């Protein structure tokens, strides 16, 4: 299906929360809106949301017997899911976001591996414990895709008879470990870098030895220095034959001071058909992959040669930073291919617009031959503008249809090293997609990825806003930028013609947001909007600190003068101090069908803040009404930007959301009251008592005595809106939730049910913080 609902009824299985939060309209995700590329071909998945630093795995999402595609984008800890159409010898996937919330909340890295050989891929991911590995078992059945947590950490033992307390099997969050059958005995082993050194430790799974079946997670440390090599702590140099007789690493000169190598990606696979696994290794800050050839055995690995030009038979991998190699069959020919994408956790160091490289395996699974195909796997099928996507809807050519502009943080441009540290440069652009549809059916056509030649100025974090500020009937453009200042562009095209924007004024009217003006990248995210109803366009500017600044137009229709009236407009603040000191607010004021202002604000966390009661609350100290700080639990990725406009000429505004992965998502506006959803004649919202908050062990939610708690429905969600598993007990009118295994962060609950006597529905929602 091309559409699926993102109402609270779908995410929360409760209509009541939605009705409480937003009484004017709802939204439905719409994947059917056509977008054409520069050659007038339809993009396969234009609204896929972009991709930056991705990890790829296969799993059967829809249980049709065909392995589909799971993608984890580390830039925003974002999940993307794609259905495989199964066309032989062809890459043919369709974006299917309805499967995303079937997965638990995860961070840093994710691998899907069938550890118990039941034909269903399980989840291995970074745990809430520092350096730990969490495992979720795939328990999917006829009811659909399901996972259950089986281990929040994996433990190691010194030997098979040890009775000592086990220690956590260590896997640093900045490394991409190996989870594979290294000794070919049928169970899954693990390899990861040691805590203090630059060697790779090998953990053997003894499930087959102990139980005769591969369904357990029992590991012993088999080798302290697998392959007999170490990696330098300051660069990507590999020193062979570097282990002592006791198999501990023999440090090279630049790690003898105790410093360790941090940041590597590993892939173990047989590269020459000898039945012994070799190794591909990427390194933080470097663009290539090094091949390590294993001349040892399945039980005693020995790396005897290396090749830094990989693959030597095809285009060398050159992908910043720290490419993570993934080995999976993506073209349905039963032979595993190679997909690579940056693993580096830094947001501003890696390639971002051509960051998913595809090498087809023209050999076999046991002796692969990798042939380069292209560098934008899946990205070529969607709108992807690099890092950051800040959509704006405005009529570009005077035809009465809203066109789509997309600003960005920047597109990867170049890199250099300073004292062994990678530094990258990015250049902002504005993309333009013209609406070539009708007033009731939008359709977009790519026009340019560099509107107004913005790239020539080498700026960062450019966000446009449009409006006629000088009364000549022709639209001007104002852009925000990373410095906190704004610039003015004049449209030199005749009225009703496509825009031709020319730079008129840098640091326009001396307006600056962020304090002090010299602070690093305070950011400015402007919107032109007549807030006070005097027919003059005012300026509202978001900034890094998460607030909004209101500059009222105190000039005339032909001579605008923007005067700062309020630097805490509406009490808006979108920063989440438990996560970051900043908020990166991006305002989007719009009017509903009754003509009242509403406000969506994008944020660093990716949550959408929704405010109403805007009119008559513009003075300092006055607050808008915050309806929701995580609107409809929509999460499309971090650094959300929102554009709202009526694209199909109905009574409800539509919404386009951008995110830091450089893509956009389309949501059609509609009335929230759907037939069959409202189960009760009326509902009451209940403010429950929640304590302690924050907590590291238990959270208690206490309700009034007149509510039927025993038969109520409780759901928990992470900050990204994904449903998370939990352990709960009920006593009287109190829920007790065990949060001891939760990662630190912000969580949300939703409860719905009925009152005992009146049989009326009730709902309750809130948030809590887990802090260990």
PDB file of N, CA and C in Angstrom, residues 331-408:
ATOM      1  N   UNK A 331      20.556  -8.190  -4.702  1.00  0.00           N
ATOM      2  CA  UNK A 331      20.000  -8.228  -6.052  1.00  0.00           C
ATOM      3  C   UNK A 331      19.366  -9.575  -6.407  1.00  0.00           C
ATOM      4  N   UNK A 332      19.085 -10.369  -5.383  1.00  0.00           N
ATOM      5  CA  UNK A 332      18.282 -11.588  -5.567  1.00  0.00           C
ATOM      6  C   UNK A 332      18.897 -12.600  -6.537  1.00  0.00           C
ATOM      7  N   UNK A 333      20.223 -12.760  -6.477  1.00  0.00           N
ATOM      8  CA  UNK A 333      20.869 -13.781  -7.300  1.00  0.00           C
ATOM      9  C   UNK A 333      21.499 -14.876  -6.447  1.00  0.00           C
ATOM     10  N   UNK A 334      21.168 -14.874  -5.139  1.00  0.00           N
ATOM     11  CA  UNK A 334      21.646 -15.868  -4.170  1.00  0.00           C
ATOM     12  C   UNK A 334      23.138 -15.751  -3.884  1.00  0.00           C
ATOM     13  N   UNK A 335      23.755 -14.670  -4.321  1.00  0.00           N
ATOM     14  CA  UNK A 335      25.162 -14.413  -4.032  1.00  0.00           C
ATOM     15  C   UNK A 335      25.257 -13.104  -3.260  1.00  0.00           C
ATOM     16  N   UNK A 336      26.000 -13.116  -2.171  1.00  0.00           N
ATOM     17  CA  UNK A 336      26.072 -11.948  -1.304  1.00  0.00           C
ATOM     18  C   UNK A 336      26.944 -10.851  -1.915  1.00  0.00           C
ATOM     19  N   UNK A 337      26.429  -9.627  -1.840  1.00  0.00           N
ATOM     20  CA  UNK A 337      27.116  -8.457  -2.371  1.00  0.00           C
ATOM     21  C   UNK A 337      27.708  -7.643  -1.214  1.00  0.00           C
ATOM     22  N   UNK A 338      28.366  -6.556  -1.561  1.00  0.00           N
ATOM     23  CA  UNK A 338      28.993  -5.703  -0.555  1.00  0.00           C
ATOM     24  C   UNK A 338      28.386  -4.308  -0.621  1.00  0.00           C
ATOM     25  N   UNK A 339      27.861  -3.854   0.512  1.00  0.00           N
ATOM     26  CA  UNK A 339      27.332  -2.497   0.654  1.00  0.00           C
ATOM     27  C   UNK A 339      28.137  -1.804   1.749  1.00  0.00           C
ATOM     28  N   UNK A 340      28.583  -0.586   1.481  1.00  0.00           N
ATOM     29  CA  UNK A 340      29.382   0.154   2.462  1.00  0.00           C
ATOM     30  C   UNK A 340      28.806   1.543   2.671  1.00  0.00           C
ATOM     31  N   UNK A 341      28.887   2.013   3.920  1.00  0.00           N
ATOM     32  CA  UNK A 341      28.430   3.351   4.272  1.00  0.00           C
ATOM     33  C   UNK A 341      29.240   3.815   5.474  1.00  0.00           C
ATOM     34  N   UNK A 342      29.386   5.117   5.696  1.00  0.00           N
ATOM     35  CA  UNK A 342      30.183   5.581   6.842  1.00  0.00           C
ATOM     36  C   UNK A 342      29.633   5.084   8.171  1.00  0.00           C
ATOM     37  N   UNK A 343      30.535   4.667   9.047  1.00  0.00           N
ATOM     38  CA  UNK A 343      30.155   4.263  10.397  1.00  0.00           C
ATOM     39  C   UNK A 343      30.485   5.347  11.415  1.00  0.00           C
ATOM     40  N   UNK A 344      31.260   6.323  11.007  1.00  0.00           N
ATOM     41  CA  UNK A 344      31.697   7.387  11.911  1.00  0.00           C
ATOM     42  C   UNK A 344      30.487   8.066  12.545  1.00  0.00           C
ATOM     43  N   UNK A 345      30.496   8.181  13.869  1.00  0.00           N
ATOM     44  CA  UNK A 345      29.372   8.772  14.581  1.00  0.00           C
ATOM     45  C   UNK A 345      29.304  10.276  14.507  1.00  0.00           C
ATOM     46  N   UNK A 346      30.395  10.923  14.059  1.00  0.00           N
ATOM     47  CA  UNK A 346      30.383  12.375  13.936  1.00  0.00           C
ATOM     48  C   UNK A 346      29.468  12.829  12.826  1.00  0.00           C
ATOM     49  N   UNK A 347      28.675  13.871  13.088  1.00  0.00           N
ATOM     50  CA  UNK A 347      27.695  14.304  12.098  1.00  0.00           C
ATOM     51  C   UNK A 347      28.323  15.094  10.963  1.00  0.00           C
ATOM     52  N   UNK A 348      29.474  15.665  11.181  1.00  0.00           N
ATOM     53  CA  UNK A 348      30.046  16.565  10.186  1.00  0.00           C
ATOM     54  C   UNK A 348      31.455  16.162   9.762  1.00  0.00           C
ATOM     55  N   UNK A 349      31.636  14.864   9.516  1.00  0.00           N
ATOM     56  CA  UNK A 349      32.943  14.403   9.041  1.00  0.00           C
ATOM     57  C   UNK A 349      32.838  13.504   7.814  1.00  0.00           C
ATOM     58  N   UNK A 350      31.669  12.973   7.506  1.00  0.00           N
ATOM     59  CA  UNK A 350      31.543  11.936   6.492  1.00  0.00           C
ATOM     60  C   UNK A 350      30.844  12.415   5.226  1.00  0.00           C
ATOM     61  N   UNK A 351      31.053  11.653   4.163  1.00  0.00           N
ATOM     62  CA  UNK A 351      30.274  11.817   2.942  1.00  0.00           C
ATOM     63  C   UNK A 351      28.794  11.657   3.280  1.00  0.00           C
ATOM     64  N   UNK A 352      27.927  12.452   2.617  1.00  0.00           N
ATOM     65  CA  UNK A 352      26.521  12.401   3.017  1.00  0.00           C
ATOM     66  C   UNK A 352      25.534  12.330   1.866  1.00  0.00           C
ATOM     67  N   UNK A 353      25.939  12.615   0.650  1.00  0.00           N
ATOM     68  CA  UNK A 353      24.964  12.597  -0.441  1.00  0.00           C
ATOM     69  C   UNK A 353      25.183  11.406  -1.380  1.00  0.00           C
ATOM     70  N   UNK A 354      26.388  10.849  -1.345  1.00  0.00           N
ATOM     71  CA  UNK A 354      26.705   9.610  -2.057  1.00  0.00           C
ATOM     72  C   UNK A 354      27.434   8.709  -1.075  1.00  0.00           C
ATOM     73  N   UNK A 355      26.697   8.265  -0.084  1.00  0.00           N
ATOM     74  CA  UNK A 355      27.320   7.613   1.067  1.00  0.00           C
ATOM     75  C   UNK A 355      26.949   6.142   1.212  1.00  0.00           C
ATOM     76  N   UNK A 356      26.378   5.542   0.177  1.00  0.00           N
ATOM     77  CA  UNK A 356      26.039   4.120   0.229  1.00  0.00           C
ATOM     78  C   UNK A 356      26.558   3.462  -1.051  1.00  0.00           C
ATOM     79  N   UNK A 357      27.722   2.839  -0.953  1.00  0.00           N
ATOM     80  CA  UNK A 357      28.395   2.263  -2.117  1.00  0.00           C
ATOM     81  C   UNK A 357      27.981   0.804  -2.296  1.00  0.00           C
ATOM     82  N   UNK A 358      27.712   0.445  -3.550  1.00  0.00           N
ATOM     83  CA  UNK A 358      27.245  -0.903  -3.872  1.00  0.00           C
ATOM     84  C   UNK A 358      28.242  -1.598  -4.795  1.00  0.00           C
ATOM     85  N   UNK A 359      28.746  -2.754  -4.331  1.00  0.00           N
ATOM     86  CA  UNK A 359      29.609  -3.623  -5.124  1.00  0.00           C
ATOM     87  C   UNK A 359      28.886  -4.953  -5.348  1.00  0.00           C
ATOM     88  N   UNK A 360      28.635  -5.296  -6.597  1.00  0.00           N
ATOM     89  CA  UNK A 360      28.003  -6.569  -6.923  1.00  0.00           C
ATOM     90  C   UNK A 360      29.041  -7.683  -6.864  1.00  0.00           C
ATOM     91  N   UNK A 361      28.645  -8.822  -6.283  1.00  0.00           N
ATOM     92  CA  UNK A 361      29.514  -9.989  -6.216  1.00  0.00           C
ATOM     93  C   UNK A 361      29.321 -10.810  -7.488  1.00  0.00           C
ATOM     94  N   UNK A 362      30.320 -10.778  -8.366  1.00  0.00           N
ATOM     95  CA  UNK A 362      30.257 -11.552  -9.597  1.00  0.00           C
ATOM     96  C   UNK A 362      30.920 -12.920  -9.437  1.00  0.00           C
ATOM     97  N   UNK A 363      31.384 -13.205  -8.225  1.00  0.00           N
ATOM     98  CA  UNK A 363      31.967 -14.506  -7.922  1.00  0.00           C
ATOM     99  C   UNK A 363      30.967 -15.380  -7.197  1.00  0.00           C
ATOM    100  N   UNK A 364      31.422 -16.000  -6.101  1.00  0.00           N
ATOM    101  CA  UNK A 364      30.568 -16.857  -5.283  1.00  0.00           C
ATOM    102  C   UNK A 364      30.614 -16.375  -3.843  1.00  0.00           C
ATOM    103  N   UNK A 365      29.786 -16.986  -3.004  1.00  0.00           N
ATOM    104  CA  UNK A 365      29.780 -16.608  -1.594  1.00  0.00           C
ATOM    105  C   UNK A 365      31.076 -17.001  -0.898  1.00  0.00           C
ATOM    106  N   UNK A 366      31.704 -18.093  -1.343  1.00  0.00           N
ATOM    107  CA  UNK A 366      32.936 -18.555  -0.704  1.00  0.00           C
ATOM    108  C   UNK A 366      34.185 -17.965  -1.334  1.00  0.00           C
ATOM    109  N   UNK A 367      34.027 -17.380  -2.519  1.00  0.00           N
ATOM    110  CA  UNK A 367      35.159 -16.741  -3.181  1.00  0.00           C
ATOM    111  C   UNK A 367      34.641 -15.534  -3.967  1.00  0.00           C
ATOM    112  N   UNK A 368      34.325 -14.462  -3.262  1.00  0.00           N
ATOM    113  CA  UNK A 368      33.655 -13.328  -3.899  1.00  0.00           C
ATOM    114  C   UNK A 368      34.581 -12.505  -4.790  1.00  0.00           C
ATOM    115  N   UNK A 369      33.964 -11.888  -5.800  1.00  0.00           N
ATOM    116  CA  UNK A 369      34.632 -10.905  -6.647  1.00  0.00           C
ATOM    117  C   UNK A 369      33.723  -9.689  -6.690  1.00  0.00           C
ATOM    118  N   UNK A 370      34.190  -8.583  -6.155  1.00  0.00           N
ATOM    119  CA  UNK A 370      33.328  -7.411  -5.997  1.00  0.00           C
ATOM    120  C   UNK A 370      33.564  -6.414  -7.127  1.00  0.00           C
ATOM    121  N   UNK A 371      32.484  -6.071  -7.825  1.00  0.00           N
ATOM    122  CA  UNK A 371      32.532  -5.124  -8.932  1.00  0.00           C
ATOM    123  C   UNK A 371      31.708  -3.889  -8.571  1.00  0.00           C
ATOM    124  N   UNK A 372      32.351  -2.722  -8.603  1.00  0.00           N
ATOM    125  CA  UNK A 372      31.671  -1.468  -8.259  1.00  0.00           C
ATOM    126  C   UNK A 372      30.485  -1.209  -9.187  1.00  0.00           C
ATOM    127  N   UNK A 373      29.347  -0.798  -8.602  1.00  0.00           N
ATOM    128  CA  UNK A 373      28.149  -0.478  -9.378  1.00  0.00           C
ATOM    129  C   UNK A 373      27.840   1.021  -9.305  1.00  0.00           C
ATOM    130  N   UNK A 374      27.576   1.529  -8.104  1.00  0.00           N
ATOM    131  CA  UNK A 374      27.313   2.960  -7.924  1.00  0.00           C
ATOM    132  C   UNK A 374      27.442   3.327  -6.452  1.00  0.00           C
ATOM    133  N   UNK A 375      27.461   4.646  -6.176  1.00  0.00           N
ATOM    134  CA  UNK A 375      27.777   5.144  -4.832  1.00  0.00           C
ATOM    135  C   UNK A 375      26.582   5.730  -4.096  1.00  0.00           C
ATOM    136  N   UNK A 376      25.361   5.496  -4.594  1.00  0.00           N
ATOM    137  CA  UNK A 376      24.173   6.054  -3.939  1.00  0.00           C
ATOM    138  C   UNK A 376      23.061   5.023  -3.870  1.00  0.00           C
ATOM    139  N   UNK A 377      23.410   3.839  -3.391  1.00  0.00           N
ATOM    140  CA  UNK A 377      22.450   2.751  -3.220  1.00  0.00           C
ATOM    141  C   UNK A 377      21.248   3.219  -2.400  1.00  0.00           C
ATOM    142  N   UNK A 378      20.065   3.088  -2.969  1.00  0.00           N
ATOM    143  CA  UNK A 378      18.781   3.541  -2.404  1.00  0.00           C
ATOM    144  C   UNK A 378      18.661   5.064  -2.367  1.00  0.00           C
ATOM    145  N   UNK A 379      19.758   5.768  -2.137  1.00  0.00           N
ATOM    146  CA  UNK A 379      19.713   7.231  -2.108  1.00  0.00           C
ATOM    147  C   UNK A 379      19.255   7.806  -3.449  1.00  0.00           C
ATOM    148  N   UNK A 380      19.653   7.142  -4.538  1.00  0.00           N
ATOM    149  CA  UNK A 380      19.292   7.644  -5.864  1.00  0.00           C
ATOM    150  C   UNK A 380      17.792   7.593  -6.118  1.00  0.00           C
ATOM    151  N   UNK A 381      17.077   6.832  -5.289  1.00  0.00           N
ATOM    152  CA  UNK A 381      15.636   6.679  -5.471  1.00  0.00           C
ATOM    153  C   UNK A 381      14.816   7.649  -4.635  1.00  0.00           C
ATOM    154  N   UNK A 382      15.476   8.506  -3.860  1.00  0.00           N
ATOM    155  CA  UNK A 382      14.744   9.391  -2.951  1.00  0.00           C
ATOM    156  C   UNK A 382      15.297  10.810  -3.005  1.00  0.00           C
ATOM    157  N   UNK A 383      14.539  11.735  -2.469  1.00  0.00           N
ATOM    158  CA  UNK A 383      15.055  13.088  -2.266  1.00  0.00           C
ATOM    159  C   UNK A 383      16.087  13.027  -1.146  1.00  0.00           C
ATOM    160  N   UNK A 384      17.309  13.453  -1.454  1.00  0.00           N
ATOM    161  CA  UNK A 384      18.382  13.443  -0.463  1.00  0.00           C
ATOM    162  C   UNK A 384      19.296  14.619  -0.761  1.00  0.00           C
ATOM    163  N   UNK A 385      19.320  15.600   0.145  1.00  0.00           N
ATOM    164  CA  UNK A 385      20.076  16.832  -0.097  1.00  0.00           C
ATOM    165  C   UNK A 385      21.349  16.916   0.741  1.00  0.00           C
ATOM    166  N   UNK A 386      21.747  15.811   1.376  1.00  0.00           N
ATOM    167  CA  UNK A 386      22.990  15.804   2.135  1.00  0.00           C
ATOM    168  C   UNK A 386      22.751  15.701   3.622  1.00  0.00           C
ATOM    169  N   UNK A 387      23.291  16.634   4.400  1.00  0.00           N
ATOM    170  CA  UNK A 387      23.081  16.676   5.848  1.00  0.00           C
ATOM    171  C   UNK A 387      22.124  17.807   6.175  1.00  0.00           C
ATOM    172  N   UNK A 388      21.042  17.473   6.832  1.00  0.00           N
ATOM    173  CA  UNK A 388      20.008  18.456   7.149  1.00  0.00           C
ATOM    174  C   UNK A 388      19.112  18.696   5.958  1.00  0.00           C
ATOM    175  N   UNK A 389      17.811  18.674   6.182  1.00  0.00           N
ATOM    176  CA  UNK A 389      16.836  19.010   5.135  1.00  0.00           C
ATOM    177  C   UNK A 389      15.784  19.900   5.775  1.00  0.00           C
ATOM    178  N   UNK A 390      15.693  21.147   5.287  1.00  0.00           N
ATOM    179  CA  UNK A 390      14.800  22.133   5.880  1.00  0.00           C
ATOM    180  C   UNK A 390      13.804  22.583   4.808  1.00  0.00           C
ATOM    181  N   UNK A 391      12.648  21.911   4.730  1.00  0.00           N
ATOM    182  CA  UNK A 391      11.701  22.191   3.648  1.00  0.00           C
ATOM    183  C   UNK A 391      10.930  23.491   3.859  1.00  0.00           C
ATOM    184  N   UNK A 392      10.625  24.168   2.757  1.00  0.00           N
ATOM    185  CA  UNK A 392       9.804  25.381   2.749  1.00  0.00           C
ATOM    186  C   UNK A 392       8.888  25.297   1.541  1.00  0.00           C
ATOM    187  N   UNK A 393       7.610  25.574   1.730  1.00  0.00           N
ATOM    188  CA  UNK A 393       6.639  25.576   0.637  1.00  0.00           C
ATOM    189  C   UNK A 393       6.329  27.013   0.243  1.00  0.00           C
ATOM    190  N   UNK A 394       6.521  27.325  -1.044  1.00  0.00           N
ATOM    191  CA  UNK A 394       6.232  28.667  -1.539  1.00  0.00           C
ATOM    192  C   UNK A 394       6.098  28.590  -3.060  1.00  0.00           C
ATOM    193  N   UNK A 395       5.277  29.468  -3.612  1.00  0.00           N
ATOM    194  CA  UNK A 395       5.050  29.494  -5.060  1.00  0.00           C
ATOM    195  C   UNK A 395       6.235  30.150  -5.754  1.00  0.00           C
ATOM    196  N   UNK A 396       7.019  29.355  -6.430  1.00  0.00           N
ATOM    197  CA  UNK A 396       8.258  29.799  -7.058  1.00  0.00           C
ATOM    198  C   UNK A 396       8.031  30.565  -8.353  1.00  0.00           C
ATOM    199  N   UNK A 397       6.970  30.235  -9.084  1.00  0.00           N
ATOM    200  CA  UNK A 397       6.807  30.786 -10.433  1.00  0.00           C
ATOM    201  C   UNK A 397       5.460  31.454 -10.679  1.00  0.00           C
ATOM    202  N   UNK A 398       4.702  31.703  -9.620  1.00  0.00           N
ATOM    203  CA  UNK A 398       3.467  32.459  -9.753  1.00  0.00           C
ATOM    204  C   UNK A 398       2.327  31.722 -10.432  1.00  0.00           C
ATOM    205  N   UNK A 399       2.364  30.376 -10.437  1.00  0.00           N
ATOM    206  CA  UNK A 399       1.287  29.624 -11.077  1.00  0.00           C
ATOM    207  C   UNK A 399       0.197  29.200 -10.104  1.00  0.00           C
ATOM    208  N   UNK A 400       0.287  29.673  -8.872  1.00  0.00           N
ATOM    209  CA  UNK A 400      -0.730  29.364  -7.874  1.00  0.00           C
ATOM    210  C   UNK A 400      -0.529  28.051  -7.155  1.00  0.00           C
ATOM    211  N   UNK A 401       0.543  27.330  -7.452  1.00  0.00           N
ATOM    212  CA  UNK A 401       0.840  26.051  -6.792  1.00  0.00           C
ATOM    213  C   UNK A 401       2.059  26.202  -5.894  1.00  0.00           C
ATOM    214  N   UNK A 402       2.008  25.573  -4.736  1.00  0.00           N
ATOM    215  CA  UNK A 402       3.133  25.634  -3.802  1.00  0.00           C
ATOM    216  C   UNK A 402       4.242  24.707  -4.270  1.00  0.00           C
ATOM    217  N   UNK A 403       5.426  25.266  -4.427  1.00  0.00           N
ATOM    218  CA  UNK A 403       6.598  24.498  -4.811  1.00  0.00           C
ATOM    219  C   UNK A 403       7.418  24.176  -3.561  1.00  0.00           C
ATOM    220  N   UNK A 404       8.366  23.256  -3.708  1.00  0.00           N
ATOM    221  CA  UNK A 404       9.126  22.770  -2.557  1.00  0.00           C
ATOM    222  C   UNK A 404      10.584  23.213  -2.653  1.00  0.00           C
ATOM    223  N   UNK A 405      10.999  24.045  -1.700  1.00  0.00           N
ATOM    224  CA  UNK A 405      12.396  24.410  -1.512  1.00  0.00           C
ATOM    225  C   UNK A 405      12.937  23.609  -0.330  1.00  0.00           C
ATOM    226  N   UNK A 406      14.206  23.203  -0.413  1.00  0.00           N
ATOM    227  CA  UNK A 406      14.814  22.462   0.697  1.00  0.00           C
ATOM    228  C   UNK A 406      16.203  23.030   0.961  1.00  0.00           C
ATOM    229  N   UNK A 407      16.362  23.731   2.092  1.00  0.00           N
ATOM    230  CA  UNK A 407      17.684  24.144   2.532  1.00  0.00           C
ATOM    231  C   UNK A 407      18.384  22.978   3.209  1.00  0.00           C
ATOM    232  N   UNK A 408      19.656  23.153   3.548  1.00  0.00           N
ATOM    233  CA  UNK A 408      20.365  22.070   4.232  1.00  0.00           C
ATOM    234  C   UNK A 408      21.511  22.603   5.075  1.00  0.00           C
TER     235      UNK A 408
END
